[in-house]
Tab-separated table of N, CA and C in Angstrom:
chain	number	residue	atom	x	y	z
A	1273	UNK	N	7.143	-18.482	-6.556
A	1273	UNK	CA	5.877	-18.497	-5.859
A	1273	UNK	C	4.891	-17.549	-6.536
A	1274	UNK	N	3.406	-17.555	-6.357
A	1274	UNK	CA	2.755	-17.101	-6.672
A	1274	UNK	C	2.272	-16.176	-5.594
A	1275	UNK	N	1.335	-14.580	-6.218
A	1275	UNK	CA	0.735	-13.893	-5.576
A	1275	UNK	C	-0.602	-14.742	-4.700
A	1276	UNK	N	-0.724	-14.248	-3.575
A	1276	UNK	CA	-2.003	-15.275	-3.055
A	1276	UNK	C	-3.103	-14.067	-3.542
A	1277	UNK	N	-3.934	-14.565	-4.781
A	1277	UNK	CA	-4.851	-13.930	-5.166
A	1277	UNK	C	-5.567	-14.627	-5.804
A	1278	UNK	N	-6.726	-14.787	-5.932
A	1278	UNK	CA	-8.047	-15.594	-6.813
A	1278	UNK	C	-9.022	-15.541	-7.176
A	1279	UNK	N	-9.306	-15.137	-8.580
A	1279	UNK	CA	-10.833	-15.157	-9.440
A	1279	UNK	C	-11.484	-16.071	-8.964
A	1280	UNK	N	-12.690	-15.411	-8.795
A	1280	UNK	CA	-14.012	-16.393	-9.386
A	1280	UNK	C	-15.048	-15.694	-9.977
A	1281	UNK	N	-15.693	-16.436	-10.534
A	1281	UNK	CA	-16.663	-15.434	-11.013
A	1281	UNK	C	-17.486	-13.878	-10.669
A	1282	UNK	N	-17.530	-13.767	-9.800
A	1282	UNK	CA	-17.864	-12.800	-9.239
A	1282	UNK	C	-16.958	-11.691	-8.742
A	1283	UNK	N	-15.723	-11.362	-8.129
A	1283	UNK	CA	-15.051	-10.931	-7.302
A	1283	UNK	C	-13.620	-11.668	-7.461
A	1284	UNK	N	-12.353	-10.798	-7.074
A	1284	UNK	CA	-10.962	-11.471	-6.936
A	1284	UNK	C	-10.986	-10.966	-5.606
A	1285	UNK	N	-10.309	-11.870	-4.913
A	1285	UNK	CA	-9.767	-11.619	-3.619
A	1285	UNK	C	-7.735	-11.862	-3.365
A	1286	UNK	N	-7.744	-10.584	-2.705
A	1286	UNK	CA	-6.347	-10.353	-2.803
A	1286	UNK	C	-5.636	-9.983	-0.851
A	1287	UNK	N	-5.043	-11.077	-1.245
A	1287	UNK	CA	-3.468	-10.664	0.331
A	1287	UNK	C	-3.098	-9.987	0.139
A	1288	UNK	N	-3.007	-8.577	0.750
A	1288	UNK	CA	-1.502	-7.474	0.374
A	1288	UNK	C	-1.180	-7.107	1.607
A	1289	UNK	N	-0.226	-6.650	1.658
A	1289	UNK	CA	0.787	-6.177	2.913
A	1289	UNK	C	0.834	-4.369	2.235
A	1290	UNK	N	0.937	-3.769	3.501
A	1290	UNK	CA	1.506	-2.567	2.911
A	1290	UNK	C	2.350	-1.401	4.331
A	1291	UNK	N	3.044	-0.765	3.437
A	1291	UNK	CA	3.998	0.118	4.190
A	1291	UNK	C	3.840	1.620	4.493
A	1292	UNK	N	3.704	2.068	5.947
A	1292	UNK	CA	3.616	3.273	5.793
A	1292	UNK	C	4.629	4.114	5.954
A	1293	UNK	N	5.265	4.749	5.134
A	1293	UNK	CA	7.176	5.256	5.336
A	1293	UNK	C	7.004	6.821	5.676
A	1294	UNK	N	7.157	7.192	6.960
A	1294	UNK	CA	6.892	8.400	6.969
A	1294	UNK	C	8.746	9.046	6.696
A	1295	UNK	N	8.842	10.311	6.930
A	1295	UNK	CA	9.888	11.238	6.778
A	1295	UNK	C	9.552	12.713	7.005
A	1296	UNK	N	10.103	13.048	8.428
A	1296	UNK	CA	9.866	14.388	9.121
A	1296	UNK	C	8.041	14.648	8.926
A	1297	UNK	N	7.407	15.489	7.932
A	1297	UNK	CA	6.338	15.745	8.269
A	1297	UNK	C	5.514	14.894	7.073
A	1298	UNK	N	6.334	14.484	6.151
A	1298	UNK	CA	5.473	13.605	5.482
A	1298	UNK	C	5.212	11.995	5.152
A	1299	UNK	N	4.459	11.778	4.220
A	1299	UNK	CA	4.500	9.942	4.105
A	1299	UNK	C	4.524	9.822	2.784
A	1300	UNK	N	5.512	8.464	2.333
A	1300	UNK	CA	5.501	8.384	0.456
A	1300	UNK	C	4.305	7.277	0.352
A	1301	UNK	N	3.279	8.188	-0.465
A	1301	UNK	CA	2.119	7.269	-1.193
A	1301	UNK	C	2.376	6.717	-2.474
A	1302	UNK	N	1.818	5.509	-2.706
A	1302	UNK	CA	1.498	5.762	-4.457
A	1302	UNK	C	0.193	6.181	-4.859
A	1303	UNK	N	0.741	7.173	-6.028
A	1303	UNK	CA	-0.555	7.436	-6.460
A	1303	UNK	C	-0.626	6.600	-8.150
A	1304	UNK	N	-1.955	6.157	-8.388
A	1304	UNK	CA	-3.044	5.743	-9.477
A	1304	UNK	C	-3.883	6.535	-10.224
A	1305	UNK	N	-3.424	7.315	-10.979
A	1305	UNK	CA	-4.418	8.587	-11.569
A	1305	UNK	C	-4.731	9.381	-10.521
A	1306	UNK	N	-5.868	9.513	-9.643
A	1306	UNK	CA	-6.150	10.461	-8.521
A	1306	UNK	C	-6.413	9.783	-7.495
A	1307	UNK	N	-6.337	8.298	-7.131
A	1307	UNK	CA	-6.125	7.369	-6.273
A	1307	UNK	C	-5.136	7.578	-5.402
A	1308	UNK	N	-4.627	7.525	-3.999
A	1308	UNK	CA	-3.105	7.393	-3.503
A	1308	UNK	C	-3.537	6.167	-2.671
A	1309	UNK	N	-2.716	5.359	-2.435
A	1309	UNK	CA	-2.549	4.176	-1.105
A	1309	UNK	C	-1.064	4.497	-0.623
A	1310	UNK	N	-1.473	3.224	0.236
A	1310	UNK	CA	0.046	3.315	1.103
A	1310	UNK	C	0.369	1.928	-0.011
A	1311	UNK	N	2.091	2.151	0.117
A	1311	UNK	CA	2.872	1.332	-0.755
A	1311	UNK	C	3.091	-0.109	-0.705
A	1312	UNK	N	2.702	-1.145	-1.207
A	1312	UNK	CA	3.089	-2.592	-1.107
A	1312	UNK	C	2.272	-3.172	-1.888
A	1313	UNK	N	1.967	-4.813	-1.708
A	1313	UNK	CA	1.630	-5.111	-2.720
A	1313	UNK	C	1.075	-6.895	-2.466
A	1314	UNK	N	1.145	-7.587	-3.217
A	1314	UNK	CA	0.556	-9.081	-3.023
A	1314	UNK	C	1.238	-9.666	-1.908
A	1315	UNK	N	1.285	-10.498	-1.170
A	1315	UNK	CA	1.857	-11.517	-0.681
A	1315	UNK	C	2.141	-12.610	-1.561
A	1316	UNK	N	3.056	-13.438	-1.843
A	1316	UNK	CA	3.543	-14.286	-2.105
A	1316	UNK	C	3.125	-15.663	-1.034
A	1317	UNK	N	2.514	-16.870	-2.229
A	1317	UNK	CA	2.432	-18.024	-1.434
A	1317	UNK	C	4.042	-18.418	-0.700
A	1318	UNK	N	3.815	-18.591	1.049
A	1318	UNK	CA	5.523	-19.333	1.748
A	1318	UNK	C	6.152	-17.797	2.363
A	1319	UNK	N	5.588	-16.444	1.992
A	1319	UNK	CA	5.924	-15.524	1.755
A	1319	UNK	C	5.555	-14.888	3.580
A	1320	UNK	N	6.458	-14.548	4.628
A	1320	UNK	CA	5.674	-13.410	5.644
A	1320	UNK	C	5.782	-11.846	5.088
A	1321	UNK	N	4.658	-11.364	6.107
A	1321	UNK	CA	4.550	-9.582	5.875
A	1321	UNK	C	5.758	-9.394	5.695
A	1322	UNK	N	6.700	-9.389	6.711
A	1322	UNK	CA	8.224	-8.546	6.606
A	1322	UNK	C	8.836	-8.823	5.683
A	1323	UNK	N	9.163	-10.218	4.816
A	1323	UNK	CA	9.798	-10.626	3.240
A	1323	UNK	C	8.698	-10.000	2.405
A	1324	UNK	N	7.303	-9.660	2.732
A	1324	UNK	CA	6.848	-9.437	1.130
A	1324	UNK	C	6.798	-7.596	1.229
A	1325	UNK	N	6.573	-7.584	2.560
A	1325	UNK	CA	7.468	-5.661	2.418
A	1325	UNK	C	8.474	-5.269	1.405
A	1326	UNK	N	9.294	-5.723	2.448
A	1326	UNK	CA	10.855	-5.540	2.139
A	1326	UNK	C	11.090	-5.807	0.438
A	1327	UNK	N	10.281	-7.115	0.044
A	1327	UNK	CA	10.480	-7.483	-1.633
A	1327	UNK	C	10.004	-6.538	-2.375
A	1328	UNK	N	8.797	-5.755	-1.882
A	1328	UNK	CA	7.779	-4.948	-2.860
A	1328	UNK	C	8.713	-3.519	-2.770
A	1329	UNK	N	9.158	-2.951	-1.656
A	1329	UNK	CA	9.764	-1.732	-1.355
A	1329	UNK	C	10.876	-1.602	-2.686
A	1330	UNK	N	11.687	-3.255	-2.459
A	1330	UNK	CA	12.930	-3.088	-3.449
A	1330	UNK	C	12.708	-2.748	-4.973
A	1331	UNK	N	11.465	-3.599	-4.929
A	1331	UNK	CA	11.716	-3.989	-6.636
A	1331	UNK	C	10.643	-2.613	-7.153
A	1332	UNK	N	9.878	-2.291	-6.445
A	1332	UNK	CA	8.991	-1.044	-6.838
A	1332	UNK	C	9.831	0.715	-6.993
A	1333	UNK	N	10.681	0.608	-5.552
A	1333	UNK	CA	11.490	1.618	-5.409
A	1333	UNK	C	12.800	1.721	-5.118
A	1334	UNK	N	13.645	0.288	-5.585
A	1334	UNK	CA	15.169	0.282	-5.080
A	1334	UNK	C	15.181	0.393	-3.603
A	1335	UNK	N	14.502	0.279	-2.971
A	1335	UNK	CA	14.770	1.142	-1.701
A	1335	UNK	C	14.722	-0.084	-0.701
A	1336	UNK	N	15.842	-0.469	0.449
A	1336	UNK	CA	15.867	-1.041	1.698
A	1336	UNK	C	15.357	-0.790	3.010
A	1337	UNK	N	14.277	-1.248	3.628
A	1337	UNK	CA	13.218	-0.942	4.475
A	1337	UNK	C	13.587	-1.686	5.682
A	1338	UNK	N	13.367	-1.500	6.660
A	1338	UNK	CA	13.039	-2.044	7.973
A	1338	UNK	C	11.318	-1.676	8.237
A	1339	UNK	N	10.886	-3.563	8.884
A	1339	UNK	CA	9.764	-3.244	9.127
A	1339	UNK	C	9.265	-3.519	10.578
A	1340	UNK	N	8.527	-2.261	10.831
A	1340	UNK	CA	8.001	-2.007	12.477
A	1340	UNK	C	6.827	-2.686	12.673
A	1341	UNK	N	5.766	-1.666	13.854
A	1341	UNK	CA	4.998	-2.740	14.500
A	1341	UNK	C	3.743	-2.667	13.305
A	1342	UNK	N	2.996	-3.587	13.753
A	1342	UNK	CA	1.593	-3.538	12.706
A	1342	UNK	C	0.670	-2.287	13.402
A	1343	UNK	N	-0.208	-1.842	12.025
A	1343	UNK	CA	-0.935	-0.359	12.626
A	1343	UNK	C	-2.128	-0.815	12.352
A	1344	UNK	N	-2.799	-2.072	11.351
A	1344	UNK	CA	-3.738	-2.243	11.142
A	1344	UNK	C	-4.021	-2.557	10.272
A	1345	UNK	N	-5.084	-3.697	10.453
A	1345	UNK	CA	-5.650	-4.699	9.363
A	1345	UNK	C	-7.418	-4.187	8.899
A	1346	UNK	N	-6.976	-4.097	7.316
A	1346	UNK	CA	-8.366	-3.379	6.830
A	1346	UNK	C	-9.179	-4.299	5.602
A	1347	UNK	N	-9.973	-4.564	5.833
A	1347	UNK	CA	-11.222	-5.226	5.039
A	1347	UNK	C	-11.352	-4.380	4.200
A	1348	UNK	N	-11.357	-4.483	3.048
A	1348	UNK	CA	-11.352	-3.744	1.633
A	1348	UNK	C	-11.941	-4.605	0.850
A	1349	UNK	N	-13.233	-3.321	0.569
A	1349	UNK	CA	-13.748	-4.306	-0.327
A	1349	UNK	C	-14.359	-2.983	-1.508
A	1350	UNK	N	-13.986	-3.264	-2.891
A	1350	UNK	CA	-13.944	-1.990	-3.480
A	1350	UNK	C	-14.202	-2.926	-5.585
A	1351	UNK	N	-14.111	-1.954	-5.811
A	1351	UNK	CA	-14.197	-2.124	-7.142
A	1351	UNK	C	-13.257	-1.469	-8.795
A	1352	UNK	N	-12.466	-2.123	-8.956
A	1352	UNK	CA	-11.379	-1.691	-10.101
A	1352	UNK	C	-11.657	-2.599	-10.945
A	1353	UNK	N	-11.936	-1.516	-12.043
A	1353	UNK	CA	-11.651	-2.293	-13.568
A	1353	UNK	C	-12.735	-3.195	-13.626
A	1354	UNK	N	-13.894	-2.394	-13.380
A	1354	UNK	CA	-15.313	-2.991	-13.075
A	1354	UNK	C	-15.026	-4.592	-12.678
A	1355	UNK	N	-14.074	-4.864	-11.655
A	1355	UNK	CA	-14.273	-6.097	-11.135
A	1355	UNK	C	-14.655	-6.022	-9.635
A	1356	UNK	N	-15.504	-6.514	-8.402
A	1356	UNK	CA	-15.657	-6.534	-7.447
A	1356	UNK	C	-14.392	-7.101	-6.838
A	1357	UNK	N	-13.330	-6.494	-5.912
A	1357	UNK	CA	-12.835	-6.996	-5.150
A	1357	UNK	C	-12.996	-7.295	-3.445
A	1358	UNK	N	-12.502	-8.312	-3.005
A	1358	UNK	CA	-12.420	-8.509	-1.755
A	1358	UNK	C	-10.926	-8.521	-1.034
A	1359	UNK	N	-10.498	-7.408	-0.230
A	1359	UNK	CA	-8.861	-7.438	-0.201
A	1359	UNK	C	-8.915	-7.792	1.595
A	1360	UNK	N	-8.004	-8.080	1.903
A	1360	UNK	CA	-7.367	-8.329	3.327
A	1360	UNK	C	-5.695	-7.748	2.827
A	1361	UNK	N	-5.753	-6.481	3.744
A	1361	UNK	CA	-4.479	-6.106	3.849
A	1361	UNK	C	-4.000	-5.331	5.405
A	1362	UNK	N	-2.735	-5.807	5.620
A	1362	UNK	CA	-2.529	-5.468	6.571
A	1362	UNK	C	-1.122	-4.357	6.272
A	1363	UNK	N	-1.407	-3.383	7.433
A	1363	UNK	CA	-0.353	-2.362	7.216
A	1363	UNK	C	0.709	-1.919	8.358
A	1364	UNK	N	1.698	-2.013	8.014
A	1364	UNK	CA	2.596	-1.680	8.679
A	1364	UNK	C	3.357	-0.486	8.705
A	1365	UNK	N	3.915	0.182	9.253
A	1365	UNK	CA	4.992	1.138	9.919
A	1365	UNK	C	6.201	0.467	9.159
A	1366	UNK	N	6.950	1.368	8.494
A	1366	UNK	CA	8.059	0.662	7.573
A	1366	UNK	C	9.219	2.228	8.361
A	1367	UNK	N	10.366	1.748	7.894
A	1367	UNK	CA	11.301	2.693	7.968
A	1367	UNK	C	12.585	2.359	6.869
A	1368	UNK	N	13.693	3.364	6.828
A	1368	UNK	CA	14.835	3.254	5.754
A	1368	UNK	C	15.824	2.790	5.928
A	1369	UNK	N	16.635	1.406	5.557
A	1369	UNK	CA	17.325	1.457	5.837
A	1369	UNK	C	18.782	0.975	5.035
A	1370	UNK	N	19.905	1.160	5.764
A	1370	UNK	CA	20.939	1.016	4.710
A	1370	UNK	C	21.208	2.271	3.837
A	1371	UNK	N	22.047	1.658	2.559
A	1371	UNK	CA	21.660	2.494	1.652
A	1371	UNK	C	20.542	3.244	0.790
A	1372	UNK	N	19.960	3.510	0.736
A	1372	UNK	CA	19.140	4.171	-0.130
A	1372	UNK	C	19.276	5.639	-1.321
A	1373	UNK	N	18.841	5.114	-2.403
A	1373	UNK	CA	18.878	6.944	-3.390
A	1373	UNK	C	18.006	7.323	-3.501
A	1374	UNK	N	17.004	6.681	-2.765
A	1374	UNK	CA	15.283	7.217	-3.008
A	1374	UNK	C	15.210	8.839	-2.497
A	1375	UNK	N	14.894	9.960	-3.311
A	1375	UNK	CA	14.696	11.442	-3.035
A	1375	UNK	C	13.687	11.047	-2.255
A	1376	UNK	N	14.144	12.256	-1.477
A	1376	UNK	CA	13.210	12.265	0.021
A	1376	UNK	C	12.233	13.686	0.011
A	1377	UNK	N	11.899	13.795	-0.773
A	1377	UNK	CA	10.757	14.841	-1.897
A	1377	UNK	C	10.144	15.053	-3.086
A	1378	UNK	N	9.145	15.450	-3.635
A	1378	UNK	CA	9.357	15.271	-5.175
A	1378	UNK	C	8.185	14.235	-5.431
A	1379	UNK	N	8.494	14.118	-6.638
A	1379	UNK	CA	7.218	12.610	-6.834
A	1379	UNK	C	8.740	11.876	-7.998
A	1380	UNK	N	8.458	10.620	-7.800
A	1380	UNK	CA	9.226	9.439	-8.442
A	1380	UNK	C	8.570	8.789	-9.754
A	1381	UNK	N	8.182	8.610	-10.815
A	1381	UNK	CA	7.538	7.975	-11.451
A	1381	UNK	C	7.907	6.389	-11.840
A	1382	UNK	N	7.411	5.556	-11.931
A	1382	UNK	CA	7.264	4.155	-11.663
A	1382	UNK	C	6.197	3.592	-12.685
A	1383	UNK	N	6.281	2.085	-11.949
A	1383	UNK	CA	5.345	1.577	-12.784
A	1383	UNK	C	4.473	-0.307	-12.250
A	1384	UNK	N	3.596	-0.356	-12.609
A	1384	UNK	CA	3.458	-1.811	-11.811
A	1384	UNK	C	2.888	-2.770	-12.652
A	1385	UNK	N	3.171	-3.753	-12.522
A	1385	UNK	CA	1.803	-5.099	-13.301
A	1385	UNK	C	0.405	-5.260	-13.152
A	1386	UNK	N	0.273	-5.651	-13.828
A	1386	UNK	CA	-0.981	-6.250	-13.870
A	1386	UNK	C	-1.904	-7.121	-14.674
A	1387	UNK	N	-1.949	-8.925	-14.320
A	1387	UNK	CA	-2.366	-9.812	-15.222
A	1387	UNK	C	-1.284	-9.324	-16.421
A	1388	UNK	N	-2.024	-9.040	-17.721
A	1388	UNK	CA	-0.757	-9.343	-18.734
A	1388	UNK	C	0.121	-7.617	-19.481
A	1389	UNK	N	-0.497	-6.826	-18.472
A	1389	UNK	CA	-0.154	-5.272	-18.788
A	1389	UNK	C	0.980	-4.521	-17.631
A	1390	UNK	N	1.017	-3.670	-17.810
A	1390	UNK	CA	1.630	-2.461	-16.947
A	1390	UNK	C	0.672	-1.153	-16.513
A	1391	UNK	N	1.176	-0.525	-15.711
A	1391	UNK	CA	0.555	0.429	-15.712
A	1391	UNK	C	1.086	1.453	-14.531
A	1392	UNK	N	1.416	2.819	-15.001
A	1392	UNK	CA	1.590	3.912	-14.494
A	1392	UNK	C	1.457	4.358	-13.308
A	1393	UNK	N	2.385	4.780	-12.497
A	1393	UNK	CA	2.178	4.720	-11.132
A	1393	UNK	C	3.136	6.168	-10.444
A	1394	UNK	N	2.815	6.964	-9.654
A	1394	UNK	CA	3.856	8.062	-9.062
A	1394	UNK	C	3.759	7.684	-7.430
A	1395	UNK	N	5.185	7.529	-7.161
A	1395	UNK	CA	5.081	7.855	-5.871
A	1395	UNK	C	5.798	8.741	-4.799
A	1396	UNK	N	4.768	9.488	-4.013
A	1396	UNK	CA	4.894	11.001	-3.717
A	1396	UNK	C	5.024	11.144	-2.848
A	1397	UNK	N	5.461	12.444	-1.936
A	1397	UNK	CA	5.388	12.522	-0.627
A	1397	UNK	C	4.568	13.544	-0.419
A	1398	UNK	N	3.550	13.026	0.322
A	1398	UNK	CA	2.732	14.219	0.544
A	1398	UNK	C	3.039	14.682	2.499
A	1399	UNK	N	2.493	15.574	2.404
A	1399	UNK	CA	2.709	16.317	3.340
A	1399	UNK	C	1.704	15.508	4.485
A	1400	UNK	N	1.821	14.988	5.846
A	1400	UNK	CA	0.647	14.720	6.493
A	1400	UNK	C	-0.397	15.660	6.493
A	1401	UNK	N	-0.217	16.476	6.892
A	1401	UNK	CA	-1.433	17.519	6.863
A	1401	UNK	C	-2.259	17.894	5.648
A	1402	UNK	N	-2.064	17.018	4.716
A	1402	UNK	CA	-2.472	17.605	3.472
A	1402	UNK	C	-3.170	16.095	3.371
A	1403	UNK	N	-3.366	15.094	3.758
A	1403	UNK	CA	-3.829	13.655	3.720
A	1403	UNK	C	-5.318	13.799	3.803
A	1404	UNK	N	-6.198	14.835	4.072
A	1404	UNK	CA	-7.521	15.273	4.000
A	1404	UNK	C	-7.618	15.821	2.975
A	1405	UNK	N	-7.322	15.897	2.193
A	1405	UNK	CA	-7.155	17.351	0.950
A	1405	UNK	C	-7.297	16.317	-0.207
A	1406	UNK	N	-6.410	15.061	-0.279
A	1406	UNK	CA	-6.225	14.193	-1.642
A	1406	UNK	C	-7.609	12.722	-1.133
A	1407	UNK	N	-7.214	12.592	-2.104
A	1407	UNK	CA	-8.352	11.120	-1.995
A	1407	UNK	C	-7.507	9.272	-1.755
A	1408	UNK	N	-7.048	9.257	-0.709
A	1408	UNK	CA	-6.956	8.593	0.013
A	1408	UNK	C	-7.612	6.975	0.083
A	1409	UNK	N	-7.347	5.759	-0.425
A	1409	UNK	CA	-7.842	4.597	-0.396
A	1409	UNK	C	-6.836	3.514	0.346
A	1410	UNK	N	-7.596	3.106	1.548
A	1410	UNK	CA	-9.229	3.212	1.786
A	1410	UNK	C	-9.014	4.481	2.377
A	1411	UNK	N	-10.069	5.005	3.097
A	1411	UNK	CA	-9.727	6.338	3.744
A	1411	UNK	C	-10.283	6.369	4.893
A	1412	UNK	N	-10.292	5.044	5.426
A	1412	UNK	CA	-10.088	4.772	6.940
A	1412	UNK	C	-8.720	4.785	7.383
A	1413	UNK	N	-7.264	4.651	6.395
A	1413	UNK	CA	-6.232	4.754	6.981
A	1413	UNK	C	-5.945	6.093	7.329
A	1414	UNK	N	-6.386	6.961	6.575
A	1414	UNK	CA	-6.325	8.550	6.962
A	1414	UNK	C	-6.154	8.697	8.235
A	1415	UNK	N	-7.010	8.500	9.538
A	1415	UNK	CA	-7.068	9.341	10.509
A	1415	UNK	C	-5.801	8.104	11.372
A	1416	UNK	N	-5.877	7.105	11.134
A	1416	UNK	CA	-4.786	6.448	11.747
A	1416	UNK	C	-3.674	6.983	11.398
A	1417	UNK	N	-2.945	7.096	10.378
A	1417	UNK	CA	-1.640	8.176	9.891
A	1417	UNK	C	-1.743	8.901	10.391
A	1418	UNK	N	-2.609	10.274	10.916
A	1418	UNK	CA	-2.615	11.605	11.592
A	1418	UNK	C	-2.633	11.206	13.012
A	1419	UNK	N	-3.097	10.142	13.836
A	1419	UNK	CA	-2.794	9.809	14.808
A	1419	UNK	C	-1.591	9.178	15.499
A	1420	UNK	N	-1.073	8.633	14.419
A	1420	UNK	CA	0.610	7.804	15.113
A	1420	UNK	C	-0.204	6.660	15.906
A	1421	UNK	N	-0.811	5.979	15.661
A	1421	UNK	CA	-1.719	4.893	16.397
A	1421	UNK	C	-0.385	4.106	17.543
A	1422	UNK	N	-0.756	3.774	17.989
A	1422	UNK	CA	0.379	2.576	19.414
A	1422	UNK	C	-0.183	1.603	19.066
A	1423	UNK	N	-1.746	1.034	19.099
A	1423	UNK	CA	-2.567	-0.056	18.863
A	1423	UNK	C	-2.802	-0.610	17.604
A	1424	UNK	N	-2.806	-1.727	17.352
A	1424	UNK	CA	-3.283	-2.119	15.998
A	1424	UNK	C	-4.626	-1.572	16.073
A	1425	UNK	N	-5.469	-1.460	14.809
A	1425	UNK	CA	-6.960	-1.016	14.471
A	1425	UNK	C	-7.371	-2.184	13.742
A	1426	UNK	N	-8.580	-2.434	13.154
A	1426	UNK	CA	-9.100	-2.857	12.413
A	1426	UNK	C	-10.278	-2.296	12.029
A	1427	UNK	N	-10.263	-2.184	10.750
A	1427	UNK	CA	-11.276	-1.436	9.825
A	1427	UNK	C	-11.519	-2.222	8.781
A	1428	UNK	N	-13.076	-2.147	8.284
A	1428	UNK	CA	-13.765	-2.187	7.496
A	1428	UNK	C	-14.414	-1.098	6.368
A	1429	UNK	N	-13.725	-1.170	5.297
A	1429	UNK	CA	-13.664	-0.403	4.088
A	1429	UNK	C	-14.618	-0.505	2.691
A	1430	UNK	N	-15.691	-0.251	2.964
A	1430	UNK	CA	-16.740	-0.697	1.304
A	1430	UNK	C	-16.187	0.923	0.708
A	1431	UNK	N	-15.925	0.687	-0.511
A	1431	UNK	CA	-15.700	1.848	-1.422
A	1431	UNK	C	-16.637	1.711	-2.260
């Protein structure tokens, strides 16, 4: 299957799912040079949130996830690699499960695709309280993470 994602002249628009994995006082981000998000990635055409979690968690970080309730769906609309994007991603509450060797501190170094390249990726645990301090995309998820939300949200994100 394919990522559900599509050029056109102007703008790509991209499905992603993503995971928020907390542990005692912190959450594992990835970070992008000085970028961090929460972790996940395309949807797959045939593909639900919980299979394209669970797929992105494995193959990005070895790691076996259980996935919880939804925290919120964010309109992202931003710009990389001087291309205009339009994203719909929705985020979820993830947790660990099974086996896992993923260090539960530290930063991990990694790596991801893209069209016909790779590219460099760490993913870290930062401290919650320190989630004001780094630069955060989008950074409407910020205050939802420091809240422990019960409700889904929805936000709208121009970067």
């Amino acid at each position: 299957m394919r990522d559900l994602l599509f050029k056109t002249e102007d703008f790509i628009f991209s499905y992603r799912v993503a995971g928020l994995l907390r542990h005692e006082d912190k959450i594992l981000l990835q970070r992008y040079k000085d970028d961090y998000t929460a972790i996940g990635g395309h949807v797959l055409g045939l593909e639900t949130h919980k299979e394209a979690l669970k797929r992105e968690f494995k193959e990005e970080l070895d790691m076996n996830i259980g996935v919880d309730d939804l925290v919120a769906v964010g309109e992202n609309f931003f710009t990389w690699d001087a291309t205009p994007w339009h994203q719909i991603c929705f985020y979820y509450h993830v947790h660990m499960e099974g086996e896992n060797s993923f260090p539960m501190e530290g930063i991990v170094h990694g790596q991801d695709e893209w069209e016909d390249g790779t590219f460099e990726l760490d993913f870290c645990w930062i401290p919650v309280n320190d989630l004001e301090k780094i630069h955060v995309l989008p950074k409407e998820i910020v205050p939802i993470i420091l809240k422990k939300q019960e409700n889904t949200i929805h936000f709208v994100s121009k970067e």
